[in-house]
């Protein structure tokens, strides 16, 4: 069936609902649902915190609360991601749709979760329910859930590095002073990116130099991201501000039993990682642990050493750069990288958007090939 103008309108509303729960659903995807009967919206909802109801169930309950339960039969559901077909923390959403004898489902994309992967669509169709894919919205759907799509299809999270720089690309003065190159508006905007992530990652150098908290403070959020520190020599002070009672993970190859016991009492988990020949924590160990924990999006706030290592190992997918209209001159570069001998060794990036944030400009760039791989996964289905 052709996707109509009305379909586009309702799906746009479903995507807005998915966007509205950007900070709360992790590790589950952000999904929105709108239920329509005879061109009237009779219920809507979005996925809640992990363990809570998915978008379709929230929308069904909304319809019931509004006295529209009889109208569910024959209704059309607009859902931003294929309804799940497996038992997890909650029962399959596809079963609930079949139970209420709906007539049609419009989705923005298929679910790359191997436990779903088209099975939700098949189950609905086997029950006589028409399923259509509004491919016009696949990129919007991906932008809401890049980490979930990446983790399910590639076995790794979507990673962006947030950098606050001068116009000439310096993170700090030569003596290490960096507070504050960018303005307050940029710092507040950056906290929204922290809030949507599964984990905020930094290195021991940043902790020792800046003693950051790395949590969300500029607005109220029901879910604080986990914070993680790469600290091979286990140098982190036991009174660092990052230890505020919320979950922190420290990756190290050094053992200090007394320090470990002290930090564990502060809700800190110490993970033993391998040591590379250069004397650093093996980032592949860290990424394997991220995958095991179900992390979708990784927000990096680090100095040039860790940023350089992540970049050279191909672990950064996107850059989030806040650039202030200031010239520093000699100072700390954004990335500590090995020198290239030819320009064809550069990793190409694509502009996503630029936006004025207070007196600064925010630049977003990503590795386009990786983004396109995820788009292909979401469109592969039918």
Coordinates of C-alpha atoms in Angstrom, one line a residue:
X1 CA 0.0 0.0 0.0
X2 CA 1.2 3.5 -0.8
X3 CA 2.1 5.7 2.2
X4 CA -0.4 8.6 2.3
X5 CA 0.0 12.2 3.5
X6 CA -2.0 11.3 6.6
X7 CA 0.4 8.4 7.2
X8 CA 3.4 10.8 7.1
X9 CA 1.7 13.1 9.5
X10 CA 1.0 10.4 12.1
X11 CA 4.4 8.9 11.8
X12 CA 6.0 12.3 12.3
X13 CA 4.0 12.5 15.6
X14 CA 5.2 9.0 16.6
X15 CA 8.8 10.1 16.0
X16 CA 8.3 13.2 18.2
X17 CA 7.1 10.9 20.9
X18 CA 10.2 8.7 20.5
X19 CA 12.3 11.8 20.8
X20 CA 10.5 12.8 24.0
X21 CA 12.0 9.8 25.8
X22 CA 15.5 10.3 24.6
X23 CA 17.0 10.2 28.1
X24 CA 15.1 7.4 29.8
X25 CA 14.8 4.1 27.9
X26 CA 18.4 2.9 27.8
X27 CA 19.3 0.1 27.0
X28 CA 16.0 -0.3 25.1
X29 CA 15.4 1.8 22.0
X30 CA 13.3 5.0 22.1
X31 CA 10.1 4.2 20.3
X32 CA 6.9 6.2 19.8
X33 CA 3.4 5.0 18.9
X34 CA 0.2 6.7 17.7
X35 CA -3.1 4.9 17.3
X36 CA -5.5 6.2 14.7
X37 CA -9.2 5.2 14.0
X38 CA -11.1 6.9 11.2
X39 CA -8.4 9.7 11.0
X40 CA -8.7 10.5 14.7
X41 CA -5.9 9.8 17.2
X42 CA -7.4 7.6 19.9
X43 CA -4.2 6.8 21.9
X44 CA -0.4 7.5 21.9
X45 CA 2.6 6.8 23.9
X46 CA 6.4 6.1 24.1
X47 CA 8.6 3.4 25.6
X48 CA 9.3 3.9 29.3
X49 CA 12.3 3.1 31.4
X50 CA 13.8 -0.4 31.1
X51 CA 11.4 -2.9 32.6
X52 CA 8.4 -0.6 31.9
X53 CA 5.9 -0.9 29.1
X54 CA 6.9 -0.4 25.4
X55 CA 5.4 2.3 23.3
X56 CA 2.6 0.2 21.9
X57 CA 1.4 -0.9 25.3
X58 CA 1.5 2.7 26.6
X59 CA -0.5 3.9 23.6
X60 CA -3.1 1.1 24.1
X61 CA -3.5 2.0 27.8
X62 CA -3.8 5.7 26.8
X63 CA -6.7 4.7 24.4
X64 CA -8.3 2.7 27.2
X65 CA -8.0 5.6 29.7
X66 CA -9.7 7.9 27.1
X67 CA -12.6 5.5 26.7
X68 CA -11.5 4.4 23.3
X69 CA -11.0 0.7 23.9
X70 CA -13.8 -0.4 21.4
X71 CA -12.0 1.7 18.7
X72 CA -8.8 -0.4 18.9
X73 CA -10.4 -3.0 16.7
X74 CA -9.7 -2.0 13.1
X75 CA -7.4 0.8 14.2
X76 CA -4.0 1.7 12.6
X77 CA -0.8 1.8 14.7
X78 CA 2.0 4.1 13.7
X79 CA 5.2 2.8 15.4
X80 CA 8.7 4.1 14.9
X81 CA 10.3 0.6 15.2
X82 CA 9.0 -2.9 14.4
X83 CA 6.9 -4.2 17.3
X84 CA 8.9 -6.8 19.3
X85 CA 8.0 -10.5 19.0
X86 CA 9.9 -12.0 21.9
X87 CA 9.6 -12.2 25.7
X88 CA 12.2 -10.0 27.5
X89 CA 11.5 -7.9 30.5
X90 CA 8.0 -7.5 29.0
X91 CA 5.7 -9.6 26.8
X92 CA 5.8 -9.3 23.0
X93 CA 4.1 -6.1 21.7
X94 CA 3.1 -7.9 18.5
X95 CA 0.8 -10.2 20.6
X96 CA -1.0 -7.3 22.1
X97 CA -1.7 -5.8 18.7
X98 CA -3.1 -9.1 17.4
X99 CA -5.2 -9.5 20.6
X100 CA -6.9 -6.1 19.9
X101 CA -7.7 -7.0 16.3
X102 CA -6.2 -4.0 14.8
X103 CA -6.2 -3.7 11.0
X104 CA -2.9 -2.1 10.0
X105 CA 0.6 -1.2 11.3
X106 CA 2.9 1.4 9.8
X107 CA 6.5 1.3 10.9
X108 CA 9.5 3.6 10.2
X109 CA 12.0 0.7 10.2
X110 CA 12.6 -2.9 11.1
X111 CA 14.2 -3.9 14.3
X112 CA 17.8 -5.1 13.9
X113 CA 17.6 -7.1 17.2
X114 CA 18.2 -10.7 16.2
X115 CA 15.4 -11.7 18.5
X116 CA 13.0 -9.6 16.4
X117 CA 14.5 -8.9 13.0
X118 CA 11.3 -9.1 10.9
X119 CA 9.6 -11.7 13.1
X120 CA 7.3 -9.1 14.5
X121 CA 6.2 -8.1 11.0
X122 CA 5.7 -11.7 10.0
X123 CA 3.6 -12.5 13.1
X124 CA 1.4 -9.5 12.4
X125 CA 0.9 -10.4 8.8
X126 CA 0.2 -14.1 9.6
X127 CA -2.6 -12.7 11.8
X128 CA -4.1 -10.8 8.9
X129 CA -2.8 -7.4 9.9
X130 CA -1.4 -5.2 7.1
X131 CA 2.1 -3.9 7.7
X132 CA 3.6 -1.1 5.7
X133 CA 7.1 0.5 6.1
X134 CA 7.3 4.3 5.8
X135 CA 10.9 4.3 4.5
X136 CA 10.8 8.2 4.2
X137 CA 11.5 8.3 7.9
X138 CA 14.2 5.7 8.3
X139 CA 17.0 8.3 8.8
X140 CA 15.0 10.1 11.5
X141 CA 14.4 6.8 13.2
X142 CA 18.1 6.0 13.1
X143 CA 19.0 9.5 14.5
X144 CA 16.9 8.7 17.6
X145 CA 18.5 5.2 18.1
X146 CA 22.0 5.0 16.5
X147 CA 23.5 3.2 19.4
X148 CA 20.8 0.6 19.7
X149 CA 20.9 -0.1 15.9
X150 CA 24.7 -0.3 16.0
X151 CA 24.9 -2.6 19.0
X152 CA 22.3 -4.9 17.6
X153 CA 23.7 -5.1 14.0
X154 CA 27.5 -4.6 14.6
X155 CA 28.0 -5.6 18.2
X156 CA 29.3 -2.2 19.3
X157 CA 27.9 1.1 20.5
X158 CA 27.7 4.4 18.6
X159 CA 30.4 6.7 19.9
X160 CA 30.8 10.4 19.8
X161 CA 33.6 12.5 21.2
X162 CA 32.6 15.9 22.7
X163 CA 35.3 18.5 22.3
X164 CA 35.4 22.1 23.5
X165 CA 38.0 24.0 21.5
X166 CA 39.3 27.4 20.4
X167 CA 39.0 28.6 16.8
X168 CA 42.5 27.2 16.2
X169 CA 41.5 23.8 17.5
X170 CA 43.1 23.8 21.0
X171 CA 41.5 22.0 24.0
X172 CA 43.6 23.9 26.5
X173 CA 46.5 26.3 27.0
X174 CA 50.0 24.9 26.9
X175 CA 50.0 24.7 30.7
X176 CA 46.8 22.6 30.7
X177 CA 44.3 25.3 31.7
X178 CA 41.0 24.8 29.9
X179 CA 38.2 26.2 32.0
X180 CA 36.5 27.7 30.3
X181 CA 37.3 28.0 26.6
X182 CA 33.6 27.7 25.5
X183 CA 30.7 29.5 27.1
X184 CA 28.0 28.4 29.5
X185 CA 25.4 27.8 26.8
X186 CA 27.8 25.2 25.2
X187 CA 28.3 23.5 28.5
X188 CA 24.6 23.2 29.1
X189 CA 24.0 21.9 25.6
X190 CA 26.7 19.3 26.1
X191 CA 24.9 18.0 29.2
X192 CA 21.9 17.0 27.0
X193 CA 24.3 14.8 25.1
X194 CA 25.6 13.3 28.3
X195 CA 22.0 12.6 29.4
X196 CA 21.1 10.6 26.3
X197 CA 24.2 8.4 26.5
X198 CA 24.6 5.0 28.2
X199 CA 28.0 5.9 29.5
X200 CA 30.3 9.0 29.8
X201 CA 33.9 8.0 29.2
X202 CA 37.0 9.9 30.2
X203 CA 40.7 9.2 30.9
X204 CA 42.7 9.6 34.1
X205 CA 44.5 12.6 32.7
X206 CA 41.2 14.6 32.6
X207 CA 40.2 13.4 36.1
X208 CA 43.6 14.5 37.6
X209 CA 43.7 17.8 35.7
X210 CA 40.0 19.0 35.9
X211 CA 38.5 16.8 38.6
X212 CA 35.1 16.7 36.7
X213 CA 31.8 15.2 37.9
X214 CA 30.7 14.3 34.3
X215 CA 27.1 13.9 35.4
X216 CA 23.9 15.7 34.3
X217 CA 23.3 18.8 36.4
X218 CA 21.8 21.5 34.2
X219 CA 18.4 19.8 34.2
X220 CA 16.5 17.1 36.0
X221 CA 16.8 13.6 34.4
X222 CA 15.4 10.4 35.8
X223 CA 18.4 8.4 34.6
X224 CA 22.1 9.4 35.1
X225 CA 24.5 7.8 32.6
X226 CA 27.2 5.6 34.1
X227 CA 30.6 7.2 34.2
X228 CA 33.7 5.3 33.2
X229 CA 37.4 6.1 33.6
X230 CA 40.4 4.6 31.7
X231 CA 43.1 4.5 34.4
X232 CA 45.8 1.9 33.7
X233 CA 48.0 2.7 36.7
X234 CA 45.0 3.1 39.1
X235 CA 46.0 6.7 39.9
X236 CA 42.5 8.0 40.5
X237 CA 42.1 9.8 43.9
X238 CA 39.6 8.2 46.2
X239 CA 38.0 11.6 46.8
X240 CA 37.6 12.5 43.2
X241 CA 34.4 14.4 42.4
X242 CA 33.3 11.8 40.0
X243 CA 32.6 9.5 43.0
X244 CA 29.3 10.9 44.1
X245 CA 27.5 7.7 44.8
X246 CA 26.2 7.1 41.3
X247 CA 27.7 4.2 39.3
X248 CA 31.3 4.6 38.1
X249 CA 33.4 2.0 36.3
X250 CA 37.3 2.2 36.4
X251 CA 39.2 0.2 33.8
X252 CA 42.8 -0.6 35.0
X253 CA 45.6 -3.1 34.8
X254 CA 47.0 -2.3 38.2
X255 CA 45.9 -4.0 41.5
X256 CA 45.5 -2.1 44.8
X257 CA 43.3 -4.2 47.0
X258 CA 42.8 -1.5 49.7
X259 CA 42.0 1.2 47.2
X260 CA 39.6 -1.2 45.4
X261 CA 37.7 -2.0 48.6
X262 CA 37.4 1.7 49.4
X263 CA 36.1 2.6 46.0
X264 CA 33.7 -0.3 45.9
X265 CA 32.0 1.2 48.9
X266 CA 31.3 4.3 46.8
X267 CA 29.5 2.4 44.1
X268 CA 32.6 2.0 41.9
X269 CA 33.3 -1.1 39.9
X270 CA 36.9 -1.9 39.2
X271 CA 37.5 -3.9 35.9
X272 CA 40.8 -5.6 35.2
X273 CA 41.8 -4.9 31.6
X274 CA 44.8 -6.0 29.5
X275 CA 47.9 -3.8 29.2
X276 CA 49.1 -2.9 25.7
X277 CA 52.8 -3.0 24.7
X278 CA 52.7 0.8 24.9
X279 CA 51.6 0.7 28.5
X280 CA 47.9 1.7 28.0
X281 CA 44.6 0.0 28.9
X282 CA 43.6 -2.2 25.9
X283 CA 40.5 -0.3 24.6
X284 CA 39.3 -3.5 22.9
X285 CA 38.8 -5.0 26.4
X286 CA 36.8 -1.9 27.3
X287 CA 34.6 -2.1 24.2
X288 CA 34.0 -5.8 24.8
X289 CA 32.8 -4.9 28.3
X290 CA 30.6 -2.1 26.9
X291 CA 28.9 -4.6 24.6
X292 CA 28.3 -7.1 27.4
X293 CA 26.7 -4.4 29.5
X294 CA 24.4 -3.4 26.6
X295 CA 25.7 0.1 26.2
X296 CA 24.1 1.9 23.2
X297 CA 25.7 5.3 23.1
X298 CA 29.1 6.3 24.4
X299 CA 29.8 10.0 25.1
X300 CA 33.5 10.7 25.3
X301 CA 34.8 13.7 27.2
X302 CA 38.6 13.3 27.3
X303 CA 41.9 14.8 26.5
X304 CA 44.2 14.5 23.5
X305 CA 45.8 11.2 24.6
X306 CA 42.6 9.1 24.9
X307 CA 40.9 10.9 22.0
X308 CA 43.9 10.1 19.9
X309 CA 43.9 6.5 20.9
X310 CA 40.2 6.1 20.2
X311 CA 40.5 7.8 16.8
X312 CA 43.5 5.8 15.7
X313 CA 41.7 2.5 16.6
X314 CA 38.6 3.6 14.7
X315 CA 36.4 3.7 17.8
X316 CA 34.9 7.2 17.3
X317 CA 31.9 7.4 15.0
X318 CA 30.9 11.0 15.4
X319 CA 32.5 14.3 16.6
X320 CA 30.6 16.9 18.6
X321 CA 32.8 20.0 18.6
X322 CA 32.0 23.2 20.5
X323 CA 34.2 25.9 19.0
X324 CA 34.7 29.3 20.7
X325 CA 35.6 32.5 18.8
X326 CA 39.0 32.6 20.5
X327 CA 42.6 32.1 19.3
X328 CA 44.9 30.4 21.8
X329 CA 48.1 29.7 19.8
X330 CA 50.4 27.1 21.4
X331 CA 48.3 24.7 23.4
X332 CA 46.9 21.2 23.6
X333 CA 45.6 19.7 20.4
X334 CA 42.3 17.9 20.2
X335 CA 44.0 14.6 19.3
X336 CA 47.4 13.2 20.1
X337 CA 48.0 11.3 16.8
X338 CA 50.9 9.7 15.0
X339 CA 52.1 11.8 12.0
X340 CA 50.8 10.9 8.6
X341 CA 53.1 10.9 5.5
X342 CA 50.3 11.2 2.9
X343 CA 46.9 12.8 2.8
X344 CA 45.2 9.7 1.5
X345 CA 45.7 8.3 5.0
X346 CA 43.1 10.7 6.4
X347 CA 39.7 9.4 7.6
X348 CA 37.0 11.3 5.7
X349 CA 34.2 12.9 7.7
X350 CA 30.8 14.3 6.7
X351 CA 29.1 17.4 8.1
X352 CA 25.9 16.6 9.9
X353 CA 25.0 20.1 11.1
X354 CA 26.3 23.4 12.5
X355 CA 24.5 25.4 15.1
X356 CA 25.2 28.6 17.0
X357 CA 25.1 27.9 20.7
X358 CA 25.4 31.1 22.7
X359 CA 28.6 32.8 21.4
X360 CA 30.1 29.5 20.2
X361 CA 29.4 27.3 17.2
X362 CA 28.6 23.6 17.5
X363 CA 29.9 21.3 14.8
X364 CA 28.7 17.8 14.2
X365 CA 30.6 15.4 11.9
X366 CA 30.4 11.7 11.4
X367 CA 31.9 8.8 9.5
X368 CA 29.4 8.6 6.7
X369 CA 30.2 5.0 5.7
X370 CA 29.3 3.8 9.2
X371 CA 26.1 5.8 9.3
X372 CA 25.1 4.4 5.8
X373 CA 25.8 0.8 7.1
X374 CA 23.2 1.3 9.8
X375 CA 20.7 2.8 7.3
X376 CA 21.2 -0.3 5.2
X377 CA 20.5 -2.5 8.1
X378 CA 17.2 -0.7 8.9
X379 CA 16.0 -0.8 5.3
X380 CA 17.1 -4.4 4.6
X381 CA 14.0 -6.0 5.9
X382 CA 11.1 -6.3 3.6

